[in-house]
PDB file of C-alpha atoms in Angstrom:
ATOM      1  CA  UNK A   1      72.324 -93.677  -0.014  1.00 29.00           C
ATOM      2  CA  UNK A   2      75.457 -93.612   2.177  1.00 30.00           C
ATOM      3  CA  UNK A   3      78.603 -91.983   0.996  1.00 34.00           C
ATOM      4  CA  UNK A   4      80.938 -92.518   4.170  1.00 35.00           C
ATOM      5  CA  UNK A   5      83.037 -94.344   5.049  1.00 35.00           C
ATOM      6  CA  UNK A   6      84.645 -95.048   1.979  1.00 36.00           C
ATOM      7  CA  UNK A   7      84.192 -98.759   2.412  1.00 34.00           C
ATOM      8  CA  UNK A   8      80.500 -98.334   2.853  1.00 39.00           C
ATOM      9  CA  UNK A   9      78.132-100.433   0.747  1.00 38.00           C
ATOM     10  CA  UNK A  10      74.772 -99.990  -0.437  1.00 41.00           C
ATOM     11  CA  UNK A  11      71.974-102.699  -0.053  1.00 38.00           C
ATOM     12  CA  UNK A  12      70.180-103.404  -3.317  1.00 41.00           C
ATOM     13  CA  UNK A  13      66.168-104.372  -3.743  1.00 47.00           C
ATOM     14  CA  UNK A  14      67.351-108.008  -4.228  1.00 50.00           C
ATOM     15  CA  UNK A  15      69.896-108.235  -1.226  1.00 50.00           C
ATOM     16  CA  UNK A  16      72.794-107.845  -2.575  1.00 50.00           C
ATOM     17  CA  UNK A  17      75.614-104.861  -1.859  1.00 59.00           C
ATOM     18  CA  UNK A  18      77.361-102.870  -4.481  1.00 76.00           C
ATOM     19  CA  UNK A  19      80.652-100.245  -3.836  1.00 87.00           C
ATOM     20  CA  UNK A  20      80.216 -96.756  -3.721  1.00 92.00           C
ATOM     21  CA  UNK A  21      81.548 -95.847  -7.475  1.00 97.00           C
ATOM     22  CA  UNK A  22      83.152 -92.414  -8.228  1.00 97.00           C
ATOM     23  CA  UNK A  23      82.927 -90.926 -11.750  1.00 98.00           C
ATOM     24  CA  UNK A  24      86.826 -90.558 -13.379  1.00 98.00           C
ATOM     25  CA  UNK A  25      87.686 -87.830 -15.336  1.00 98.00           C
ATOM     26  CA  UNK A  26      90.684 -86.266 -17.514  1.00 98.00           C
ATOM     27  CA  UNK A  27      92.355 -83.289 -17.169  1.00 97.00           C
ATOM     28  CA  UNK A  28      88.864 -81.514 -19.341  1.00 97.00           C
ATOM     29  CA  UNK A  29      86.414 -83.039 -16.894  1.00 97.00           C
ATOM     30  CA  UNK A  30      85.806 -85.568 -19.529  1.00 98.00           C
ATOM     31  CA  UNK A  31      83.908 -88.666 -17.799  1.00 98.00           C
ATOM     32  CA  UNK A  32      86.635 -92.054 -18.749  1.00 98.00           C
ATOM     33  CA  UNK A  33      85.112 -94.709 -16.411  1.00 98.00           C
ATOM     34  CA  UNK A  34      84.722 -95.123 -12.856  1.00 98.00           C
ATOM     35  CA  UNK A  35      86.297 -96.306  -9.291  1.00 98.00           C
ATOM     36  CA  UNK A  36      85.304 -97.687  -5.796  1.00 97.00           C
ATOM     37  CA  UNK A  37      85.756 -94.893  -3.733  1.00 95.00           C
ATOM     38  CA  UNK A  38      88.865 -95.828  -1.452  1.00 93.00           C
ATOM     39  CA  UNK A  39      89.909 -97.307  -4.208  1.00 95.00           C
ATOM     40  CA  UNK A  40      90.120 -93.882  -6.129  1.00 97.00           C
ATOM     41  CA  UNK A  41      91.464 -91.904  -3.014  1.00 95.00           C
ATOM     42  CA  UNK A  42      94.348 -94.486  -2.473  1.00 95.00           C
ATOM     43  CA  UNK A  43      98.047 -93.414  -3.884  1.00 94.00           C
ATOM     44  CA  UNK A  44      98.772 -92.050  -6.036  1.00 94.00           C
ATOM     45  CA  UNK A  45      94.745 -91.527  -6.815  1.00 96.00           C
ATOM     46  CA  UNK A  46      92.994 -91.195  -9.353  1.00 98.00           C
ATOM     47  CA  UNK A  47      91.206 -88.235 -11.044  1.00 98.00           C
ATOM     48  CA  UNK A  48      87.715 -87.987 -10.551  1.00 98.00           C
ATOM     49  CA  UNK A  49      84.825 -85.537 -10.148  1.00 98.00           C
ATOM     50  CA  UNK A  50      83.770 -83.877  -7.082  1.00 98.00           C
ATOM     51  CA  UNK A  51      82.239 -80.852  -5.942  1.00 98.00           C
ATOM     52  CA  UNK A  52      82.464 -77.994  -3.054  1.00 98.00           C
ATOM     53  CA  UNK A  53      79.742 -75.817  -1.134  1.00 98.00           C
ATOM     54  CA  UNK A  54      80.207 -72.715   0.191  1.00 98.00           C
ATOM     55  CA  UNK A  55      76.873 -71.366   2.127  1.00 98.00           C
ATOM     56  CA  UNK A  56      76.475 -67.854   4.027  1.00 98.00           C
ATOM     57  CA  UNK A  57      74.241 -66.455   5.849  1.00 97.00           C
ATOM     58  CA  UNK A  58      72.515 -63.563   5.540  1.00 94.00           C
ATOM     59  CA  UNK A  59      75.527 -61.508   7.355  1.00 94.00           C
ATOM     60  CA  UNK A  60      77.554 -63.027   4.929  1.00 96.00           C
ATOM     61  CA  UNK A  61      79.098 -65.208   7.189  1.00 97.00           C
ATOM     62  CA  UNK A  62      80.720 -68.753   5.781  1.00 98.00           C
ATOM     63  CA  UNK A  63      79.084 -72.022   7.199  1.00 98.00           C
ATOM     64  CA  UNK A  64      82.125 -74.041   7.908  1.00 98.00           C
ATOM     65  CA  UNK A  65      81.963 -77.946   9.387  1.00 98.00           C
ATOM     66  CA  UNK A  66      83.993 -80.015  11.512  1.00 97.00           C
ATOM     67  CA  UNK A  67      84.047 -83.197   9.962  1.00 96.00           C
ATOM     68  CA  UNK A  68      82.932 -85.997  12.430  1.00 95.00           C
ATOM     69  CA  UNK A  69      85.290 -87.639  14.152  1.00 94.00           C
ATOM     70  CA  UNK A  70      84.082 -90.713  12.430  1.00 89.00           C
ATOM     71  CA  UNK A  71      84.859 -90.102   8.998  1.00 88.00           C
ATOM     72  CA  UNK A  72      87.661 -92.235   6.905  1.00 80.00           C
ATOM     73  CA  UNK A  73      89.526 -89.216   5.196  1.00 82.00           C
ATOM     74  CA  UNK A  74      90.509 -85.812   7.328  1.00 87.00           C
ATOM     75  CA  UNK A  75      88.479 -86.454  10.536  1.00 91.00           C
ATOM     76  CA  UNK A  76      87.803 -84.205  12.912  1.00 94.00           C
ATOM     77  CA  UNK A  77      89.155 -81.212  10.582  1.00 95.00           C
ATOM     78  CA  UNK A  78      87.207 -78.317   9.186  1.00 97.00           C
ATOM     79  CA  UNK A  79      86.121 -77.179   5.952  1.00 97.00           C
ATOM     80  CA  UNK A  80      83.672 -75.549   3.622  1.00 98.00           C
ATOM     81  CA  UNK A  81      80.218 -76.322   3.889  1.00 98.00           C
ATOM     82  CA  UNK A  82      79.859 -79.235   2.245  1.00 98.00           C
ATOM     83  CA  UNK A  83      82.199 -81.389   0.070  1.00 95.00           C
ATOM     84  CA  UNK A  84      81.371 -84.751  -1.467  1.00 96.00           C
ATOM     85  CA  UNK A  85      81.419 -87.078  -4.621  1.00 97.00           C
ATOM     86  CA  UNK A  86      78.982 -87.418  -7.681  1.00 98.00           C
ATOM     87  CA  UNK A  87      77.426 -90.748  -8.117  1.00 97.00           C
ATOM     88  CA  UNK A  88      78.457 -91.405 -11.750  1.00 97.00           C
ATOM     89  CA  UNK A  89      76.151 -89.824 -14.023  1.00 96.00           C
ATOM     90  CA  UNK A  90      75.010 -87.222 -11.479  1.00 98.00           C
ATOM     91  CA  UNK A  91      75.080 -83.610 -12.026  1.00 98.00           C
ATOM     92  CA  UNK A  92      77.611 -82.183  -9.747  1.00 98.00           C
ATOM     93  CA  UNK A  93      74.738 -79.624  -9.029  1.00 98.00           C
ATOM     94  CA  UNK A  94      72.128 -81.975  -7.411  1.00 98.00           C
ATOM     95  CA  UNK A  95      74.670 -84.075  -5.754  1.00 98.00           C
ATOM     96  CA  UNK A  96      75.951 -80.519  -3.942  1.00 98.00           C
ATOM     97  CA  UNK A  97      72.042 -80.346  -3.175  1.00 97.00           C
ATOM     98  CA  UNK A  98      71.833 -83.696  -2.224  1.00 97.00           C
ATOM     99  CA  UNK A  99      74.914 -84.151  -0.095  1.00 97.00           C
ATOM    100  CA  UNK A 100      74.378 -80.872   1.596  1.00 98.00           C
ATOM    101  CA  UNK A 101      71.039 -81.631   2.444  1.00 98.00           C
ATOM    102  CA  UNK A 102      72.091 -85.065   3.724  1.00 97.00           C
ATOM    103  CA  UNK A 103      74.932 -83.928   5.863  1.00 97.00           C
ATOM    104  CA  UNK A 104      73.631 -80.693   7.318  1.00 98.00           C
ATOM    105  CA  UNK A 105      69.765 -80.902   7.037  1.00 98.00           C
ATOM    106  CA  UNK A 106      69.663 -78.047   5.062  1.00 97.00           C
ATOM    107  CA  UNK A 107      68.583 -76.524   1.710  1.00 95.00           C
ATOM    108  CA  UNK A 108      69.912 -73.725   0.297  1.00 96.00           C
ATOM    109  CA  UNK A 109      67.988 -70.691  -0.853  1.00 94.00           C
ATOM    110  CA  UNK A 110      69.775 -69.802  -3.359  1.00 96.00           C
ATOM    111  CA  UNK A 111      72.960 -72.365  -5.174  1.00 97.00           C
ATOM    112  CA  UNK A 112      74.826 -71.162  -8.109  1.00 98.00           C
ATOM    113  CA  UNK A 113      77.870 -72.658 -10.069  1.00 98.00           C
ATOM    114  CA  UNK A 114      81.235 -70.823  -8.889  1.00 98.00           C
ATOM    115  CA  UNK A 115      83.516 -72.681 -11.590  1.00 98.00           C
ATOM    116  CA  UNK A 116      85.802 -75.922 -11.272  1.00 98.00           C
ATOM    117  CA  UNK A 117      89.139 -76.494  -9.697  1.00 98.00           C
ATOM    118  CA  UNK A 118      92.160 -79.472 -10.546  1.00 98.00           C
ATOM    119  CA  UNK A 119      94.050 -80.719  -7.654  1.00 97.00           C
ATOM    120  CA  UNK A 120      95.951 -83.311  -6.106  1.00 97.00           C
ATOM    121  CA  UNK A 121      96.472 -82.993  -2.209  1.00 94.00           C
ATOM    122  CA  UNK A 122      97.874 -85.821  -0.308  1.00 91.00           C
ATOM    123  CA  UNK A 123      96.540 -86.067   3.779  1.00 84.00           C
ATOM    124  CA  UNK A 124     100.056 -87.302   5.544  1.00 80.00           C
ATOM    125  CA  UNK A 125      98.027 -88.870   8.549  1.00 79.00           C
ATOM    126  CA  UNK A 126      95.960 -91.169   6.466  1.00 82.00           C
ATOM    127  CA  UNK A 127      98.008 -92.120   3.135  1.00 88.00           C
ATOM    128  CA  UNK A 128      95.231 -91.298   0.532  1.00 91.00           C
ATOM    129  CA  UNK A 129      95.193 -88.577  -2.024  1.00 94.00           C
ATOM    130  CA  UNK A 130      92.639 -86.023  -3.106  1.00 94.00           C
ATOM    131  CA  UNK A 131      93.012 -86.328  -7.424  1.00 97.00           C
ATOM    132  CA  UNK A 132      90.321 -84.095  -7.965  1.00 98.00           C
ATOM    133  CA  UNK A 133      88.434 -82.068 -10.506  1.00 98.00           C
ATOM    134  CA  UNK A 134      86.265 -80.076  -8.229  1.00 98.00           C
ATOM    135  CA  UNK A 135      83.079 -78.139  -9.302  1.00 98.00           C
ATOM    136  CA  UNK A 136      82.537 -74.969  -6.850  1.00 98.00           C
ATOM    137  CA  UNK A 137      79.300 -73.952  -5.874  1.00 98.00           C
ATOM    138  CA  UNK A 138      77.967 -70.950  -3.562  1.00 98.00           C
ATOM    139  CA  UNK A 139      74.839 -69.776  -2.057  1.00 98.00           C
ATOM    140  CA  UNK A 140      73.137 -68.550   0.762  1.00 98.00           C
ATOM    141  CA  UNK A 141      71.087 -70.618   3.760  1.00 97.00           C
ATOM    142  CA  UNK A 142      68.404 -68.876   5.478  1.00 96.00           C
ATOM    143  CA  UNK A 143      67.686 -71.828   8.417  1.00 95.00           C
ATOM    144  CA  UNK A 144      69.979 -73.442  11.104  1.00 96.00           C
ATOM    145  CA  UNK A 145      71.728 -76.823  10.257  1.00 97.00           C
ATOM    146  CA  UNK A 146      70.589 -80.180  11.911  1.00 97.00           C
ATOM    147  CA  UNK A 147      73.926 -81.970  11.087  1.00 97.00           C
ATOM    148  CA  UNK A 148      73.866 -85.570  10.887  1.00 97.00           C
ATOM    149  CA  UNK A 149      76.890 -86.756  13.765  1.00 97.00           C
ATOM    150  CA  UNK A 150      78.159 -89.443  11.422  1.00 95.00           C
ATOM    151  CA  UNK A 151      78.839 -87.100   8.984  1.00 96.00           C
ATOM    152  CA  UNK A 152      79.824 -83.503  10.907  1.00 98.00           C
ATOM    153  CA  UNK A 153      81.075 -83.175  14.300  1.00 97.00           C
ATOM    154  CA  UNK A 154      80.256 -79.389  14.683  1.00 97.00           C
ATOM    155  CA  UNK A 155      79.022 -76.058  12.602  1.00 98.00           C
ATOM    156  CA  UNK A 156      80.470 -72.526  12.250  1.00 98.00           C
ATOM    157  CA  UNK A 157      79.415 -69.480  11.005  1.00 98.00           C
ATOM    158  CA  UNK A 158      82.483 -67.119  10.397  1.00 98.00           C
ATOM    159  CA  UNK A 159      83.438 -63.443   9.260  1.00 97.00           C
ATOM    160  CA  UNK A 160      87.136 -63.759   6.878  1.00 97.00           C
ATOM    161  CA  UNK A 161      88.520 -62.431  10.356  1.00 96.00           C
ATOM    162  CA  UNK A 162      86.890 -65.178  12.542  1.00 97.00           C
ATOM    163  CA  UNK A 163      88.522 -67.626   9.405  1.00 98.00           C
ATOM    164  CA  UNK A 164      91.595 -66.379   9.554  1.00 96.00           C
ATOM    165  CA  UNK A 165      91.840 -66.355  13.193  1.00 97.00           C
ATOM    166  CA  UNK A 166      90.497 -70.489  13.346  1.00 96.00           C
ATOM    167  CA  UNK A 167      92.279 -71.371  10.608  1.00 96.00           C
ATOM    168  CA  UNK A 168      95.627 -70.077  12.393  1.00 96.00           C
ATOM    169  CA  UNK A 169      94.694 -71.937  15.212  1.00 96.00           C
ATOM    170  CA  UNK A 170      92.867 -75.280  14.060  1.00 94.00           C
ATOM    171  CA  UNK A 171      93.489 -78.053  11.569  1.00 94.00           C
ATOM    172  CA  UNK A 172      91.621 -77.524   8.402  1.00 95.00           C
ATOM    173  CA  UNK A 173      91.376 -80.038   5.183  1.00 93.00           C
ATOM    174  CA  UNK A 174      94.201 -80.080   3.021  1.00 91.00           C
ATOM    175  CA  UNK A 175      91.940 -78.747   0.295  1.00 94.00           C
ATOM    176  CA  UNK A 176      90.189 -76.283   1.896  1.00 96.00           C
ATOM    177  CA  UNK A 177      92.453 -73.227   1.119  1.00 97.00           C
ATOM    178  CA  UNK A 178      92.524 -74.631  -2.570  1.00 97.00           C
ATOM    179  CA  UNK A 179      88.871 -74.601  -2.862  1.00 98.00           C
ATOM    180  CA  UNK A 180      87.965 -71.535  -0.973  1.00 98.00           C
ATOM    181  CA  UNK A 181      90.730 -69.437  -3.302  1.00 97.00           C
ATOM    182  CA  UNK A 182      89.349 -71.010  -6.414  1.00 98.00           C
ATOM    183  CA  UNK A 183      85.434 -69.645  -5.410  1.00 98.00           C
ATOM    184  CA  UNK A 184      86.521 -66.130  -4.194  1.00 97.00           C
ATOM    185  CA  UNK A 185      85.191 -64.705  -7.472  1.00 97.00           C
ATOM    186  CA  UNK A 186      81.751 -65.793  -7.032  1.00 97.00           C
ATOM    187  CA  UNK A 187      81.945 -65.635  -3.542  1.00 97.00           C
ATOM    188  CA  UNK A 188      82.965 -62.008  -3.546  1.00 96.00           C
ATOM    189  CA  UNK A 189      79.868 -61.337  -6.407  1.00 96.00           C
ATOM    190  CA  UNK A 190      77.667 -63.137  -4.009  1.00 96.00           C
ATOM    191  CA  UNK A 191      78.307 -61.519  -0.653  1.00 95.00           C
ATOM    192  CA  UNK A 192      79.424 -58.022  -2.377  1.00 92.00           C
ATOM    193  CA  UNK A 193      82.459 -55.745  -0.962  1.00 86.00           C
ATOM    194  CA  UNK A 194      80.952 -55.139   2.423  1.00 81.00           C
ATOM    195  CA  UNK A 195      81.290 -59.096   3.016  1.00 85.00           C
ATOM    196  CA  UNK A 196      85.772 -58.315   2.882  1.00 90.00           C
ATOM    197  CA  UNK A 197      85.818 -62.004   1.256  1.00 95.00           C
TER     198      UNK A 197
END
């Protein structure tokens, strides 16, 4: 099922197209309803569920994406591995699966919950807003992504130097520092002191 861009529909057994629904929370994570996804990203946006991968290798390196070119929200930026939407009702945990499977063409060895984050980032360039209560995930990936070009425009694996250095020098998603902050924890218990995360 397609999940970009936001205006994308998707084709039912009888014909017929239906929006691309987000799940809305409350402050708790509490599910209240849902949204059409632009709809839920426009001004001042509205709160809803969401979820972000972080993926190393087995030098404890940090898969990072360029986001295609293509994509409605923060093109052509980079960010964690993989960051996406629930369908409503899906757990955040198979839709990090899911979404990381269908943008990268990989599945991680290992995935494990890293906790949740609240934010609310506007992107200047396009107008919309990122309301989001984010559930973090890390793990590691043991093959090489296949990215699908709608969805990334280019793959990294970094060292914290190599981050620091292209994140000095590059644009990166408004959210990205939020996100990455948030999962240091688990990302530090993950890739132990030798990975300098």
């Amino acid at each position: 099922m397609p999940t970009s861009p936001a205006t994308a529909t998707n084709s039912s057994s009888n014909g017929t197209t239906q929006a691309i629904l987000l799940e809305l929370v409350d402050e708790h994570g509490n599910t209240i309803g849902t949204a059409e996804k632009l709809a839920a990203h426009q001004a001042p946006g509205m709160l809803h569920r969401a979820f972000s991968v972080f993926l190393f290798d087995e030098h404890g390196r940090l898969l990072l994406q360029r986001r295609a070119l293509g994509k409605y929200h923060s093109p052509g930026v980079w960010s964690n591995t993989c960051c996406g939407h629930p369908y409503p009702g899906e757990a955040p945990f198979a839709a990090a699966a899911r979404r990381t499977h269908e943008e990268l063409g990989i599945s991680p060895s290992l995935l494990a919950e890293a906790g949740t984050v609240r934010y609310n980032h506007p992107d200047p360039d396009s107008g919309l807003v990122e309301q989001e209560y984010n559930h973090l995930f890390v793990g590691l990936v043991q093959t090489p992504p296949r990215p699908d070009p709608d969805e990334v425009g280019e793959t990294a694996f970094v060292t914290p130097r190599e981050l620091q250095a292209r994140h000095a020098a590059s644009p990166f998603s408004a959210w990205f520092m939020t996100v990455l902050d948030a999962a240091r924890p688990a990302i530090r218990e993950l890739t132990g002191p030798s990975g300098a995360w």
